[in-house]
Coordinates of C-alpha atoms and ligand atoms in Angstrom, one line a residue:
Chain L
M1335 CA 17.9 28.6 -4.5
K1336 CA 16.4 25.2 -3.7
T1337 CA 16.1 22.4 -6.2
F1338 CA 13.0 20.3 -6.9
L1339 CA 14.3 17.5 -9.0
I1340 CA 12.0 15.2 -11.0
L1341 CA 13.4 12.0 -12.5
G1342 CA 11.5 10.9 -15.6
G1343 CA 9.4 13.1 -17.8
G1344 CA 6.6 10.6 -18.7
T1345 CA 3.0 10.8 -17.4
A1346 CA 3.8 11.3 -13.8
G1347 CA 7.0 13.4 -14.1
T1348 CA 5.3 15.8 -16.6
M1349 CA 2.2 16.2 -14.5
M1350 CA 4.3 16.8 -11.4
A1351 CA 6.4 19.5 -13.2
V1352 CA 3.2 21.3 -14.4
K1353 CA 1.6 21.2 -11.0
M1354 CA 4.6 22.2 -9.0
S1355 CA 5.5 25.1 -11.4
K1356 CA 2.2 26.6 -10.3
K1357 CA 2.8 26.0 -6.6
L1358 CA 6.5 26.8 -6.0
D1359 CA 7.8 30.3 -5.8
P1360 CA 10.2 30.7 -8.8
R1361 CA 12.5 33.0 -6.7
Q1362 CA 13.1 30.2 -4.2
W1363 CA 12.8 27.0 -6.2
K1364 CA 14.2 25.7 -9.4
I1365 CA 12.4 22.7 -10.9
I1366 CA 14.4 20.3 -13.1
V1367 CA 13.1 17.4 -15.1
V1368 CA 15.5 14.7 -16.5
D1369 CA 14.6 12.2 -19.1
Q1370 CA 16.6 10.3 -21.7
E1371 CA 14.2 10.1 -24.6
P1372 CA 13.2 13.1 -26.7
S1373 CA 9.7 11.8 -27.4
H1374 CA 6.8 11.4 -24.9
V1375 CA 5.0 8.1 -25.7
Y1376 CA 1.2 7.9 -25.2
Q1377 CA 1.5 4.3 -24.0
P1378 CA -2.2 3.4 -24.1
G1379 CA -2.0 4.1 -27.8
L1380 CA 0.5 1.3 -28.3
L1381 CA -2.4 -1.1 -28.0
F1382 CA -3.9 0.3 -31.2
L1383 CA -0.8 0.6 -33.3
P1384 CA -0.4 -3.0 -34.3
F1385 CA -4.0 -3.0 -35.8
G1386 CA -3.5 0.2 -37.7
V1387 CA -6.1 2.1 -35.7
Y1388 CA -3.5 4.7 -34.6
Q1389 CA -0.6 6.0 -36.5
P1390 CA 2.8 6.8 -35.0
Q1391 CA 2.1 10.6 -34.9
D1392 CA -0.9 9.8 -32.6
V1393 CA 1.3 8.3 -29.9
L1394 CA 4.6 10.2 -30.1
K1395 CA 5.0 13.9 -29.2
E1396 CA 8.0 16.1 -28.3
R1397 CA 8.6 15.8 -24.6
R1398 CA 9.8 19.3 -24.0
S1399 CA 6.6 20.8 -25.4
F1400 CA 4.6 19.5 -22.4
L1401 CA 6.9 21.0 -19.8
P1402 CA 6.4 24.5 -18.6
R1403 CA 9.0 27.0 -19.9
S1404 CA 10.2 27.9 -16.4
V1405 CA 11.2 24.2 -15.9
E1406 CA 14.7 23.2 -16.8
Y1407 CA 14.8 20.1 -18.9
I1408 CA 17.9 17.9 -19.2
E1409 CA 17.9 15.2 -21.7
T1410 CA 20.3 12.5 -20.6
P1411 CA 20.2 9.1 -19.0
I1412 CA 20.2 9.2 -15.2
E1413 CA 22.9 7.0 -14.0
R1414 CA 22.6 6.8 -10.3
I1415 CA 20.6 8.2 -7.3
E1416 CA 22.6 8.8 -4.1
P1417 CA 19.8 9.4 -1.6
E1418 CA 22.1 9.6 1.4
A1419 CA 23.9 12.5 -0.2
N1420 CA 20.8 14.1 -1.7
R1421 CA 22.2 14.0 -5.2
V1422 CA 21.8 12.4 -8.6
V1423 CA 24.5 11.5 -11.1
L1424 CA 23.7 12.0 -14.8
G1425 CA 25.1 10.1 -17.7
K1426 CA 26.2 13.1 -19.7
D1427 CA 29.5 14.4 -18.4
Q1428 CA 28.8 12.6 -15.1
R1429 CA 27.1 15.9 -14.1
V1430 CA 26.0 15.8 -10.4
I1431 CA 22.8 17.5 -9.3
G1432 CA 22.0 18.1 -5.7
Y1433 CA 18.3 18.3 -4.6
D1434 CA 16.2 19.4 -1.7
Y1435 CA 13.2 17.3 -2.9
L1436 CA 13.2 14.4 -5.3
V1437 CA 10.4 12.9 -7.3
I1438 CA 11.1 9.5 -8.8
A1439 CA 8.9 8.9 -11.8
T1440 CA 11.1 6.6 -13.9
G1441 CA 8.2 4.2 -14.7
A1442 CA 8.4 0.5 -15.5
T1443 CA 10.0 -1.2 -18.5
I1444 CA 9.9 -4.6 -20.1
R1445 CA 12.7 -7.0 -19.5
P1446 CA 12.5 -9.7 -22.2
Q1447 CA 15.9 -11.1 -21.2
E1448 CA 14.3 -12.3 -18.0
T1449 CA 12.5 -15.1 -19.8
E1450 CA 14.6 -18.0 -21.2
G1451 CA 14.7 -18.0 -25.0
L1452 CA 12.4 -15.1 -25.5
M1453 CA 15.1 -13.1 -27.3
D1454 CA 16.5 -16.0 -29.3
G1455 CA 15.9 -16.6 -33.0
G1456 CA 12.3 -15.6 -33.2
W1457 CA 12.5 -12.2 -31.5
R1458 CA 10.9 -9.6 -33.8
K1459 CA 10.5 -12.3 -36.5
N1460 CA 7.5 -14.1 -35.1
I1461 CA 7.8 -13.0 -31.5
F1462 CA 6.8 -9.4 -30.6
D1463 CA 5.9 -7.2 -27.7
F1464 CA 3.6 -4.2 -28.0
Y1465 CA 4.7 -2.5 -24.7
T1466 CA 7.4 -0.6 -26.5
Y1467 CA 7.0 1.8 -29.5
D1468 CA 9.4 -0.2 -31.6
G1469 CA 7.7 -3.5 -30.7
A1470 CA 4.2 -2.2 -31.6
V1471 CA 5.4 -0.8 -35.0
A1472 CA 7.2 -4.1 -35.9
L1473 CA 4.1 -6.1 -34.9
A1474 CA 1.9 -3.9 -37.1
D1475 CA 4.1 -4.8 -40.1
F1476 CA 4.0 -8.5 -39.2
L1477 CA 0.2 -8.5 -38.8
K1478 CA -0.4 -7.0 -42.2
K1479 CA 1.1 -10.0 -43.8
F1480 CA -0.2 -12.7 -41.4
E1481 CA -2.5 -15.2 -43.1
G1482 CA -3.5 -17.3 -40.2
G1483 CA -2.3 -19.8 -37.5
K1484 CA -1.9 -19.9 -33.8
V1485 CA -1.6 -16.5 -32.1
V1486 CA -0.5 -16.8 -28.5
V1487 CA -0.6 -13.8 -26.1
S1488 CA 1.7 -14.7 -23.2
V1489 CA 2.0 -12.8 -20.0
A1490 CA 5.3 -13.6 -18.3
E1491 CA 4.7 -12.4 -14.7
M1492 CA 2.5 -10.0 -12.7
P1493 CA 2.5 -7.1 -12.0
I1494 CA 2.4 -5.5 -15.5
K1495 CA 1.5 -2.0 -16.6
C1496 CA -2.1 -1.8 -17.4
P1497 CA -3.1 -5.3 -16.4
V1498 CA -6.0 -5.4 -18.9
A1499 CA -3.9 -4.6 -21.9
P1500 CA -3.2 -8.3 -22.9
L1501 CA -7.0 -9.0 -22.8
E1502 CA -7.7 -5.9 -24.9
F1503 CA -5.0 -6.9 -27.4
I1504 CA -6.6 -10.3 -27.9
F1505 CA -10.1 -8.8 -28.2
L1506 CA -8.9 -6.4 -30.8
A1507 CA -7.1 -9.2 -32.6
D1508 CA -10.3 -11.2 -32.7
W1509 CA -12.0 -8.2 -34.4
Y1510 CA -9.1 -7.4 -36.7
F1511 CA -8.9 -10.9 -38.1
A1512 CA -12.7 -11.0 -38.5
K1513 CA -12.5 -7.8 -40.5
R1514 CA -9.8 -9.3 -42.7
G1515 CA -12.0 -12.4 -43.3
I1516 CA -9.5 -14.8 -41.8
R1517 CA -10.8 -15.2 -38.2
N1518 CA -11.6 -18.9 -39.0
K1519 CA -8.0 -19.5 -39.9
V1520 CA -6.7 -18.0 -36.6
D1521 CA -6.6 -19.6 -33.1
L1522 CA -6.4 -17.1 -30.3
I1523 CA -4.9 -18.2 -27.0
L1524 CA -4.1 -16.3 -23.8
A1525 CA -1.4 -17.9 -21.6
T1526 CA -1.6 -16.1 -18.3
P1527 CA 0.0 -16.7 -14.8
L1528 CA -3.4 -15.7 -13.3
P1529 CA -6.0 -18.3 -12.4
G1530 CA -8.4 -16.7 -14.9
A1531 CA -8.8 -13.7 -17.3
F1532 CA -8.2 -11.1 -14.6
T1533 CA -7.3 -10.8 -10.9
K1534 CA -10.5 -9.3 -9.4
P1535 CA -13.3 -11.9 -9.1
K1536 CA -16.3 -10.0 -10.6
A1537 CA -14.3 -8.5 -13.5
S1538 CA -12.6 -11.9 -14.1
A1539 CA -16.0 -13.6 -14.4
M1540 CA -17.3 -11.0 -16.8
L1541 CA -14.1 -10.9 -19.0
G1542 CA -13.9 -14.7 -18.9
S1543 CA -17.3 -15.2 -20.4
L1544 CA -16.5 -12.6 -23.0
M1545 CA -13.4 -14.6 -23.9
E1546 CA -15.6 -17.7 -24.3
K1547 CA -18.1 -15.9 -26.5
K1548 CA -15.3 -14.7 -28.7
H1549 CA -13.8 -18.2 -28.9
I1550 CA -10.5 -17.2 -27.2
H1551 CA -8.9 -20.0 -25.3
V1552 CA -7.4 -19.2 -21.9
E1553 CA -4.5 -21.2 -20.6
P1554 CA -4.6 -20.2 -16.9
D1555 CA -1.9 -20.6 -14.2
F1556 CA 0.7 -20.7 -17.0
A1557 CA 4.0 -19.8 -15.4
I1558 CA 6.3 -19.5 -18.4
M1559 CA 9.6 -21.4 -18.1
E1560 CA 10.9 -21.0 -21.7
V1561 CA 10.3 -20.0 -25.2
D1562 CA 11.6 -22.5 -27.8
S1563 CA 12.1 -20.5 -31.0
G1564 CA 13.3 -23.7 -32.7
S1565 CA 10.0 -25.5 -32.4
N1566 CA 7.8 -22.4 -31.9
A1567 CA 6.4 -23.3 -28.5
I1568 CA 6.3 -22.0 -25.0
R1569 CA 6.6 -24.2 -22.0
S1570 CA 5.4 -23.8 -18.4
Y1571 CA 7.2 -24.9 -15.2
D1572 CA 4.4 -27.5 -14.7
G1573 CA 5.2 -29.2 -18.0
R1574 CA 2.5 -27.7 -20.3
E1575 CA 3.5 -26.8 -23.9
V1576 CA 1.6 -24.3 -26.1
P1577 CA 2.7 -24.1 -29.8
Y1578 CA 2.5 -20.8 -31.6
D1579 CA 2.9 -19.2 -35.1
L1580 CA 2.9 -15.7 -33.7
L1581 CA 3.9 -15.1 -30.1
V1582 CA 2.9 -11.7 -28.6
S1583 CA 4.7 -11.5 -25.3
I1584 CA 4.2 -9.2 -22.4
P1585 CA 7.6 -9.7 -20.8
V1586 CA 8.4 -9.3 -17.2
N1587 CA 7.9 -5.6 -16.1
M1588 CA 10.4 -4.1 -13.8
G1589 CA 11.3 -0.7 -12.5
A1590 CA 14.0 1.4 -14.3
E1591 CA 17.6 0.2 -14.4
V1592 CA 18.6 3.4 -12.5
I1593 CA 16.6 2.1 -9.5
E1594 CA 18.4 -1.2 -9.8
N1595 CA 21.8 0.5 -10.0
S1596 CA 21.0 2.8 -7.1
E1597 CA 19.9 -0.2 -5.0
M1598 CA 16.7 1.5 -4.1
G1599 CA 14.2 -1.1 -5.3
D1600 CA 12.5 -4.4 -4.2
D1601 CA 13.0 -7.6 -6.1
L1602 CA 11.4 -6.1 -9.2
Y1603 CA 13.2 -2.8 -8.7
F1604 CA 10.1 -0.9 -7.7
V1605 CA 10.7 1.6 -4.9
P1606 CA 9.2 0.9 -1.5
T1607 CA 6.6 3.7 -1.1
D1608 CA 3.9 4.5 1.4
K1609 CA 0.7 3.6 -0.4
E1610 CA -1.3 6.5 1.0
T1611 CA 1.1 9.5 1.2
L1612 CA 3.2 8.3 -1.7
Q1613 CA 6.4 9.3 0.2
S1614 CA 9.4 7.0 0.0
K1615 CA 9.4 4.6 2.9
K1616 CA 13.1 5.3 3.5
Y1617 CA 13.8 8.9 2.6
E1618 CA 11.5 11.7 3.8
N1619 CA 12.4 14.1 0.9
I1620 CA 11.6 11.6 -1.8
W1621 CA 8.2 11.0 -3.4
V1622 CA 7.6 8.1 -5.8
L1623 CA 4.8 8.5 -8.4
G1624 CA 3.4 6.3 -11.1
D1625 CA 4.7 2.9 -12.2
A1626 CA 8.0 3.3 -10.3
A1627 CA 6.4 2.8 -6.9
N1628 CA 5.8 -0.6 -5.3
I1629 CA 2.3 0.2 -4.0
P1630 CA -0.4 -2.4 -4.6
A1631 CA -2.3 -0.3 -7.1
S1632 CA -2.6 -0.8 -10.9
K1633 CA 0.3 0.6 -12.9
A1634 CA -1.8 2.9 -15.1
G1635 CA -2.0 6.5 -16.3
A1636 CA -5.4 6.8 -14.7
V1637 CA -3.8 5.9 -11.3
V1638 CA -1.1 8.6 -11.8
H1639 CA -3.9 11.1 -12.4
F1640 CA -5.6 10.2 -9.1
Q1641 CA -2.2 10.2 -7.2
M1642 CA -1.2 13.7 -8.3
E1643 CA -3.4 15.8 -6.0
P1644 CA -2.7 14.0 -2.7
A1645 CA 1.1 13.8 -3.6
V1646 CA 1.3 17.5 -4.3
E1647 CA -0.6 18.3 -1.1
N1648 CA 1.6 16.1 1.0
I1649 CA 4.8 17.5 -0.5
L1650 CA 3.7 21.1 0.2
A1651 CA 2.7 20.2 3.7
H1652 CA 6.0 18.5 4.3
M1653 CA 7.9 21.6 3.0
Q1654 CA 6.1 23.7 5.6
G1655 CA 6.7 21.2 8.3
K1656 CA 3.0 20.4 8.6
P1657 CA 1.5 17.0 9.0
M1658 CA 0.5 15.2 5.8
H1659 CA -3.2 14.5 5.6
A1660 CA -3.8 13.8 2.0
K1661 CA -4.3 10.1 1.2
F1662 CA -4.3 8.2 -2.1
D1663 CA -7.0 5.5 -1.9
G1664 CA -5.7 3.3 -4.7
H1665 CA -8.3 4.6 -7.1
A1666 CA -8.0 3.2 -10.7
N1667 CA -10.3 3.0 -13.6
C1668 CA -9.7 1.6 -17.0
Y1669 CA -11.5 1.2 -20.2
I1670 CA -11.2 -2.3 -21.7
E1671 CA -11.4 -2.3 -25.5
T1672 CA -13.4 -5.4 -26.4
G1673 CA -13.4 -5.0 -30.2
Y1674 CA -16.2 -4.0 -32.7
N1675 CA -16.0 -0.4 -31.5
K1676 CA -17.1 -1.4 -28.0
A1677 CA -15.4 -1.2 -24.6
A1678 CA -16.0 -2.1 -21.0
L1679 CA -15.0 0.1 -18.0
I1680 CA -13.8 -0.9 -14.5
D1681 CA -13.4 1.4 -11.5
F1682 CA -11.8 0.2 -8.3
N1683 CA -9.5 1.0 -5.4
Y1684 CA -7.4 -0.7 -2.7
E1685 CA -10.5 -2.0 -0.9
V1686 CA -13.3 -2.3 -3.4
E1687 CA -13.1 -4.6 -6.5
P1688 CA -14.7 -3.6 -9.8
L1689 CA -18.5 -3.7 -9.7
P1690 CA -21.2 -3.3 -12.3
G1691 CA -23.1 0.0 -12.5
K1692 CA -22.6 3.4 -14.1
Y1693 CA -19.7 5.9 -14.1
P1694 CA -18.9 8.8 -13.5
L1695 CA -22.3 10.4 -13.3
P1696 CA -23.9 8.0 -10.9
L1697 CA -27.3 6.5 -12.1
V1698 CA -27.4 8.3 -15.5
G1699 CA -24.1 7.1 -16.7
P1700 CA -22.9 7.7 -19.3
F1701 CA -20.3 4.9 -19.0
S1702 CA -21.4 1.4 -18.1
L1703 CA -19.2 -0.4 -15.6
L1704 CA -18.3 -4.0 -16.3
Q1705 CA -20.4 -4.1 -19.4
E1706 CA -19.6 -3.6 -23.1
S1707 CA -20.9 -0.5 -24.7
V1708 CA -20.2 1.7 -27.7
I1709 CA -20.0 4.8 -25.5
N1710 CA -17.2 3.3 -23.4
H1711 CA -15.3 2.8 -26.6
W1712 CA -15.6 6.5 -27.4
G1713 CA -14.5 7.2 -23.9
K1714 CA -11.3 5.2 -24.5
L1715 CA -10.6 7.0 -27.8
A1716 CA -11.4 10.4 -26.2
F1717 CA -8.8 9.6 -23.5
R1718 CA -6.0 10.1 -26.0
F1719 CA -7.2 13.7 -26.6
M1720 CA -7.7 14.2 -22.9
Y1721 CA -4.2 12.8 -22.2
W1722 CA -2.3 15.2 -24.5
N1723 CA -4.5 18.2 -24.0
M1724 CA -5.9 18.1 -20.5
L1725 CA -4.1 15.5 -18.2
L1726 CA -0.5 16.5 -19.1
R1727 CA -1.5 20.2 -19.1
D1728 CA -3.2 20.1 -15.7
I1729 CA -6.6 21.0 -16.9
P1730 CA -9.1 19.3 -14.6
L1731 CA -10.9 16.2 -15.8
P1732 CA -14.6 15.8 -14.8
V1733 CA -13.9 12.9 -12.4
S1734 CA -13.2 12.7 -8.7
N1735 CA -9.9 11.5 -7.2
H1736 CA -11.6 9.4 -4.7
M1737 CA -13.6 6.4 -5.7
S1738 CA -17.4 6.8 -5.2
M1739 CA -19.8 3.9 -4.5
V1740 CA -22.7 5.8 -5.9
G1741 CA -24.1 4.1 -9.0
K1742 CA -22.4 0.8 -8.2
K1743 CA -24.4 -2.4 -7.7
L1744 CA -23.0 -4.5 -5.0
N1745 CA -24.7 -7.7 -6.0
Chain M
M1417 CA -9.3 -34.1 9.3
S1418 CA -6.4 -35.0 11.5
D1419 CA -6.3 -34.0 15.2
V1420 CA -3.5 -31.4 14.9
L1421 CA -5.7 -29.3 12.6
A1422 CA -8.9 -29.6 14.7
S1423 CA -8.5 -26.4 16.7
I1424 CA -7.2 -24.3 13.8
K1425 CA -9.3 -21.7 12.0
F1426 CA -9.2 -21.5 8.2
D1427 CA -10.4 -18.9 5.8
A1428 CA -12.7 -19.9 2.8
D1429 CA -9.7 -20.8 0.7
G1430 CA -8.1 -23.0 3.4
F1431 CA -5.4 -20.6 4.6
M1432 CA -4.8 -20.3 8.3
E1433 CA -6.3 -17.3 9.9
D1434 CA -3.8 -17.1 12.8
A1435 CA -0.1 -17.7 11.8
K1436 CA 0.7 -18.1 15.5
Q1437 CA -1.2 -21.4 15.7
W1438 CA 1.3 -22.9 13.3
N1439 CA 4.1 -25.4 14.1
K1440 CA 6.0 -28.1 12.3
E1441 CA 3.4 -30.7 13.0
V1442 CA 0.7 -28.5 11.6
A1443 CA 2.8 -28.0 8.5
A1444 CA 3.1 -31.7 8.0
A1445 CA -0.7 -32.2 8.4
L1446 CA -1.4 -29.3 6.0
A1447 CA 1.0 -30.7 3.5
A1448 CA -0.5 -34.2 3.7
K1449 CA -3.9 -32.6 2.9
E1450 CA -2.3 -31.4 -0.4
G1451 CA -0.7 -34.8 -1.0
I1452 CA 2.8 -33.6 -0.2
T1453 CA 5.3 -35.3 2.1
L1454 CA 7.6 -32.6 3.4
T1455 CA 11.4 -33.1 2.7
E1456 CA 14.4 -31.0 3.7
R1457 CA 14.0 -29.1 0.4
H1458 CA 10.4 -28.1 1.3
W1459 CA 11.7 -26.9 4.6
V1460 CA 14.2 -24.6 3.0
V1461 CA 11.2 -22.8 1.3
L1462 CA 8.9 -23.0 4.3
D1463 CA 11.5 -21.6 6.7
Y1464 CA 12.2 -18.8 4.4
C1465 CA 8.5 -18.0 4.0
R1466 CA 8.0 -17.9 7.7
K1467 CA 11.1 -15.7 8.2
E1468 CA 9.9 -13.2 5.5
Y1469 CA 6.4 -13.2 6.9
E1470 CA 7.7 -12.3 10.4
A1471 CA 9.9 -9.5 9.0
K1472 CA 7.5 -8.0 6.5
G1473 CA 4.0 -9.3 7.3
E1474 CA 3.5 -10.8 3.9
A1475 CA 4.3 -14.1 2.2
P1476 CA 7.2 -13.7 -0.2
T1477 CA 6.7 -13.8 -4.0
L1478 CA 8.1 -16.7 -6.0
R1479 CA 10.8 -14.3 -7.4
N1480 CA 11.8 -13.4 -3.9
I1481 CA 12.0 -17.0 -2.8
T1482 CA 14.2 -18.1 -5.8
K1483 CA 16.4 -15.0 -5.3
N1484 CA 17.1 -15.6 -1.7
T1485 CA 17.3 -19.3 -1.3
D1486 CA 19.0 -22.0 -3.4
V1487 CA 15.7 -23.3 -4.7
G1488 CA 15.1 -22.5 -8.3
T1489 CA 11.7 -21.9 -9.9
K1490 CA 11.6 -25.3 -11.6
E1491 CA 12.3 -27.1 -8.3
L1492 CA 9.7 -24.9 -6.6
Y1493 CA 7.1 -26.3 -9.0
E1494 CA 8.2 -29.8 -8.3
L1495 CA 8.1 -29.3 -4.6
F1496 CA 4.7 -27.5 -4.6
P1497 CA 3.0 -28.7 -7.7
G1498 CA 0.3 -26.4 -9.2
G1499 CA 0.8 -23.0 -7.6
P1500 CA 4.0 -22.9 -5.5
G1501 CA 3.4 -19.4 -4.2
K1502 CA 0.0 -20.2 -2.8
L1503 CA 0.8 -23.7 -1.7
A1504 CA 4.0 -22.8 0.2
A1505 CA 2.1 -19.9 2.0
K1506 CA -0.7 -22.3 2.9
I1507 CA 1.6 -25.0 4.3
A1508 CA 3.7 -22.3 6.1
G1509 CA 0.4 -21.2 7.8
L1510 CA 0.4 -17.8 6.3
K1511 CA -2.4 -15.7 4.9
K1512 CA -3.3 -16.0 1.3
P1513 CA -0.8 -14.0 -0.7
T1514 CA -2.4 -10.9 -2.2
G1515 CA -2.2 -11.2 -6.0
C1516 CA -0.9 -8.1 -7.7
I1517 CA -2.9 -6.2 -10.2
Ligands
FAD696 C1 0.5 -1.1 -24.0 C2 0.1 -0.2 -22.8 C3 -1.2 0.1 -22.7 C4 -1.6 1.0 -21.6 N1 -2.9 1.3 -21.5 C5 -3.3 2.1 -20.5 C6 -4.7 2.5 -20.4 O1 -5.5 2.2 -21.2 N2 -5.0 3.3 -19.4 C7 -4.1 3.7 -18.5 O2 -4.5 4.5 -17.5 N3 -2.8 3.4 -18.5 C8 -2.4 2.6 -19.5 N4 -1.1 2.2 -19.6 C9 -0.1 2.5 -18.5 C10 0.4 3.9 -18.6 O3 0.9 4.3 -19.8 C11 1.5 4.1 -17.5 O4 1.0 3.6 -16.3 C12 1.9 5.5 -17.3 O5 2.4 6.0 -18.4 C13 2.9 5.6 -16.1 O6 3.5 6.8 -16.0 P1 4.9 7.0 -15.3 O7 5.2 8.5 -15.4 O8 5.0 6.3 -14.1 O9 6.0 6.3 -16.3 P2 6.3 6.6 -17.8 O10 5.3 7.5 -18.5 O11 6.7 5.4 -18.5 O12 7.6 7.6 -17.7 C14 8.9 7.1 -17.2 C15 9.9 8.0 -17.9 O13 11.2 7.8 -17.2 C16 12.2 7.9 -18.1 N5 13.4 7.2 -17.6 C17 13.4 5.9 -17.1 N6 14.7 5.6 -16.7 C18 15.4 6.7 -17.0 C19 16.8 7.0 -16.9 N7 17.7 6.1 -16.3 N8 17.2 8.2 -17.3 C20 16.4 9.1 -17.9 N9 15.1 8.9 -18.0 C21 14.6 7.7 -17.6 C22 11.6 7.2 -19.4 O14 12.3 7.6 -20.6 C23 10.2 7.7 -19.3 O15 9.9 8.8 -20.1 C24 -0.6 1.4 -20.7 C25 0.7 1.0 -20.8 C26 1.1 0.2 -21.9 C27 2.5 -0.2 -22.1

């Protein structure tokens, strides 16, 4: 019996287990998934929790129920990967599992302790994150009682998961406070290490003007040096100070601690990975999927979806000793909630920045790229249904893996 | 523009197109254009950037620089005011660092 071992049973690990259970002969292969948390979190939903749009049951489901019955599921922390010996050491009883092929899908997590003062006195009192379930729930409680003041959304360092989430948060906050009739008592500020609202020029211009229209102040090139919980202010390395009453932090994002402990990562503990084949750069029987990889693509569920087919094709080719032809092109698309039941949509890859136009049915739409619309918002909400019921269960979505230029306007 | 820079090609953002045309004199001239006089501490950073670029084909990130030299983030901002990542790459004659998304 050979072992196909998957580390992490989140978006990528689950999809990989479902796909491989259909491809590998069960008389020859055993598929094992290891994860430490009983619940699978629909992370895009964390954005909506603080504003009461989603409830906990919308974003948490039992992890085991998404894994095929033929797959062995072990719930324990993974302690260490020993790639030279083709084995993994688990936390529970120090059990050791040898593997023939390994998929690393341990994702990315926030590391608030990386920023000076972030976890001092104000943490979870008037300083919150919404990248974790606990953080988003605590923030929801705080917001219900918030009566006004300076709300600062602070991005510590790039890259982060879903790079548009901080913008979406601040757009939704604008809407939420307006609905509660206190928008005039709230200042909204985005302190970002980027030179503007977003990285890619056309999208940044569009989102920047939307920020202006909504009276959201952007503090660009803000490299955060420290949080001062005593005087409620954040300071940058170049000497700027931004006071806050509520600080919503997107802390430094890094790869999982197990990558750090196994010394398999780069400076941020992301695993060096070939950006096209998705194979580890160092070990030929290891594939790295989703947020855990150091490839220059967005860390997003949509990206995981587009990675899955080329990765599976390459793994199967490699198993048969054939050349690997399938290529991931960096394709990403994301809905950007802009408040008032509207959203924008961007679609891009390694080479092409987000452009205006229509998606995914070129020319007719229905979704408008780089433009706010109500239909885009429904697309975003429908994504939750698609995630739980189609994406994780390997039911094809009506979009192509490779990015198409049809429907896009170049100028 | 000073003479040392006369024969050098730059991209639209002022980054050198060919890292091979770079030398210490060029660095000093590029730094002067940014209002910076190079000191020993600048050179710790610039030498490291060049070394990383030669090894990996990319300018190092700030985190990488502070992890592998004795220059801390605060000092980096003092040495290269504004955007140390981009400025150090520019003066080291490297291509514009690709921002992450
Ligand atoms: C607030 C927010 C909003 C987002 N919005 C969007 C969006 O709108 N659209 C979009 O496409 N994407 C969005 N994303 C990103 C998306 O959720 C992730 O990119 C995606 O889930 C990545 O999948 P993954 O499998 O790589 O990692 P994950 O799904 O995070 O899975 C990693 C798994 O590994 C497990 N693990 C890690 N270390 C260990 C260990 N040592 N032992 C055992 N188990 C371990 C974890 O428990 C986890 O279950 C958002 C993310 C956040 C945080």
